[in-house]
PDB file of C-alpha atoms in Angstrom:
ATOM      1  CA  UNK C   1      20.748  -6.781  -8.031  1.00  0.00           C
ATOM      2  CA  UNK C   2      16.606  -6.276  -8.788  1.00  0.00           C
ATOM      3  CA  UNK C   3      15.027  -3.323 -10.179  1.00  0.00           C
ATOM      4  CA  UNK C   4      11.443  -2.843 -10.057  1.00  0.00           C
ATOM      5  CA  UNK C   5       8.999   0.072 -11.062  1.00  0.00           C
ATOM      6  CA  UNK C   6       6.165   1.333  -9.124  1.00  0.00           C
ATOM      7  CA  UNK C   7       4.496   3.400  -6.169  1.00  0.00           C
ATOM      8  CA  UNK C   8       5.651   3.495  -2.601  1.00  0.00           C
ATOM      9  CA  UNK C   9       2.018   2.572  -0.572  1.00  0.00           C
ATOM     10  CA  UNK C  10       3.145   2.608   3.283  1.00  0.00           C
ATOM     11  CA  UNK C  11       5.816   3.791   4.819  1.00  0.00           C
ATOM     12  CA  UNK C  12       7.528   3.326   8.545  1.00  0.00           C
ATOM     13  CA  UNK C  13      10.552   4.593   9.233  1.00  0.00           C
ATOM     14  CA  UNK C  14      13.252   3.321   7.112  1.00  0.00           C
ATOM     15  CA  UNK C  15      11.049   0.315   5.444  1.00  0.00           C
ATOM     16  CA  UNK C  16       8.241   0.265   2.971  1.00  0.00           C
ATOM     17  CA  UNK C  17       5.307  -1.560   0.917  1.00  0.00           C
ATOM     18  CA  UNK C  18       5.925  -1.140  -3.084  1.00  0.00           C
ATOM     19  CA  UNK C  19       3.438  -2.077  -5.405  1.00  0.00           C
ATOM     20  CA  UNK C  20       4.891  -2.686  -8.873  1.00  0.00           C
ATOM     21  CA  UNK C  21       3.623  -1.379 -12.691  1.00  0.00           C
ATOM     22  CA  UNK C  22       2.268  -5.273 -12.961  1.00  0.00           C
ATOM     23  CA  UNK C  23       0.339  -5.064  -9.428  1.00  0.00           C
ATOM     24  CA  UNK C  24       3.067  -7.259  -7.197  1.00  0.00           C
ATOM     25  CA  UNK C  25       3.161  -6.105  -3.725  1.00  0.00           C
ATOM     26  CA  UNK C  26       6.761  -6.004  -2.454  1.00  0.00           C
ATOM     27  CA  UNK C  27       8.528  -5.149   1.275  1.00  0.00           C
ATOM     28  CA  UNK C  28      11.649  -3.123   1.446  1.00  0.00           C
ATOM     29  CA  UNK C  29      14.365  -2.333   4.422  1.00  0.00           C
ATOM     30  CA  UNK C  30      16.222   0.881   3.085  1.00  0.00           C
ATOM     31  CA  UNK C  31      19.693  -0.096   3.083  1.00  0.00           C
ATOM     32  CA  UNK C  32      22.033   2.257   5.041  1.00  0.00           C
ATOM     33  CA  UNK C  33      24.043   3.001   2.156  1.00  0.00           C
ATOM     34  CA  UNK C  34      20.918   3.907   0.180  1.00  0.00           C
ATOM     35  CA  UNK C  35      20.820   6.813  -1.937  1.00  0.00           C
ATOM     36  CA  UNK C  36      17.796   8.372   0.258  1.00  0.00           C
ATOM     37  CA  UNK C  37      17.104   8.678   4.033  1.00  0.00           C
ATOM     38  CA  UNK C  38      14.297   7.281   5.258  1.00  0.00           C
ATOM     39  CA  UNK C  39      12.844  10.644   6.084  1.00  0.00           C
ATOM     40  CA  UNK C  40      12.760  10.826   2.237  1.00  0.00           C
ATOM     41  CA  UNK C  41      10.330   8.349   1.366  1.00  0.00           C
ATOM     42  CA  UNK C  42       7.155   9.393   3.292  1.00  0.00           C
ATOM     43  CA  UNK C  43       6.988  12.574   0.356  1.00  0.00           C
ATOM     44  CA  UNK C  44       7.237   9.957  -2.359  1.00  0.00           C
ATOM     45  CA  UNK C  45       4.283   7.944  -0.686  1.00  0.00           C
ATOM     46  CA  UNK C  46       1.970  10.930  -0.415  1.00  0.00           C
ATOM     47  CA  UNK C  47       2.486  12.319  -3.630  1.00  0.00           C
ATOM     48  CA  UNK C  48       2.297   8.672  -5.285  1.00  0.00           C
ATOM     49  CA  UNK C  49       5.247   9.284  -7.027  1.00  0.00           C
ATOM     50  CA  UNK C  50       6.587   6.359  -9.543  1.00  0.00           C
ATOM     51  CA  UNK C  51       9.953   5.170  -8.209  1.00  0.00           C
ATOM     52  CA  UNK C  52      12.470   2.727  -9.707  1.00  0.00           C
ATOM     53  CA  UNK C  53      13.733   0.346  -6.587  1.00  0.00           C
ATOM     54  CA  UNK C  54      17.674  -1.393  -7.150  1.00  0.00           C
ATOM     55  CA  UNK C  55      17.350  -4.391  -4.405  1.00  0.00           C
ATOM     56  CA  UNK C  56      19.032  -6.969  -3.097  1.00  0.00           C
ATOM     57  CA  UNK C  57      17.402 -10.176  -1.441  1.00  0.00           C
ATOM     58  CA  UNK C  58      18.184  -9.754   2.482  1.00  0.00           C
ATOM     59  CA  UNK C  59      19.024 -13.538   3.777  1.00  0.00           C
ATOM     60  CA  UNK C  60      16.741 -14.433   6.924  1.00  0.00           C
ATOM     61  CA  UNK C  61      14.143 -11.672   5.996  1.00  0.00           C
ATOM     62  CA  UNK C  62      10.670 -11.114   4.430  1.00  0.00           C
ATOM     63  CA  UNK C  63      12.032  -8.568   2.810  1.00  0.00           C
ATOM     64  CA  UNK C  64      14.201  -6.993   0.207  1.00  0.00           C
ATOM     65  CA  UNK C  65      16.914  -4.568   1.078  1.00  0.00           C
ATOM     66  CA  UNK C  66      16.495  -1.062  -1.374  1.00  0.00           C
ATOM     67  CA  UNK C  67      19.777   0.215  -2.202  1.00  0.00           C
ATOM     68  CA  UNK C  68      18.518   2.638  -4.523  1.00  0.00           C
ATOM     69  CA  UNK C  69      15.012   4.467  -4.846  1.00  0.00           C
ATOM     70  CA  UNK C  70      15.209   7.414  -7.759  1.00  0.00           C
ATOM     71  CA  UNK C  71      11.792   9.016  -8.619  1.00  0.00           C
ATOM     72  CA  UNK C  72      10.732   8.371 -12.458  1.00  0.00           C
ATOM     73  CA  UNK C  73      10.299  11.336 -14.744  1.00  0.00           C
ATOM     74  CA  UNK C  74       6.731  11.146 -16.664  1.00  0.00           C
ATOM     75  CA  UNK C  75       6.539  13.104 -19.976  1.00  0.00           C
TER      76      UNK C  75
END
């Protein structure tokens, strides 16, 4: 499994565009036994919340499947 930091920059329905801390764009499918609903990430975009992604690659796709997305804590 991947983990990645960064900001959530579009969201549709249950996938999204991730930019990381070191400026990669990334695509995400939100796995169905993800830790959030995909009603969950269009807050996270808006408020440009920092968000740790755990992903898998998803064979036979352009993107990678999120099986975890937990908001970062900033002191």
């Amino acid at each position: 499994m991947h983990c990645v930091a960064g900001v959530i920059t579009i969201v549709q329905e249950g996938r999204f565009r991730f930019v990381s801390h070191d400026g990669r764009p990334l695509h995400f499918l939100l796995s169905a036994s993800a830790n959030v609903e995909p009603q969950d990430l269009p807050p996270l975009q808006r408020q440009d919340v920092p968000v740790r992604v755990l992903w898998d690659d998803a064979p036979g796709m352009i993107a990678g499947l999120a099986h975890d997305v937990t908001p970062l804590r900033t002191c």
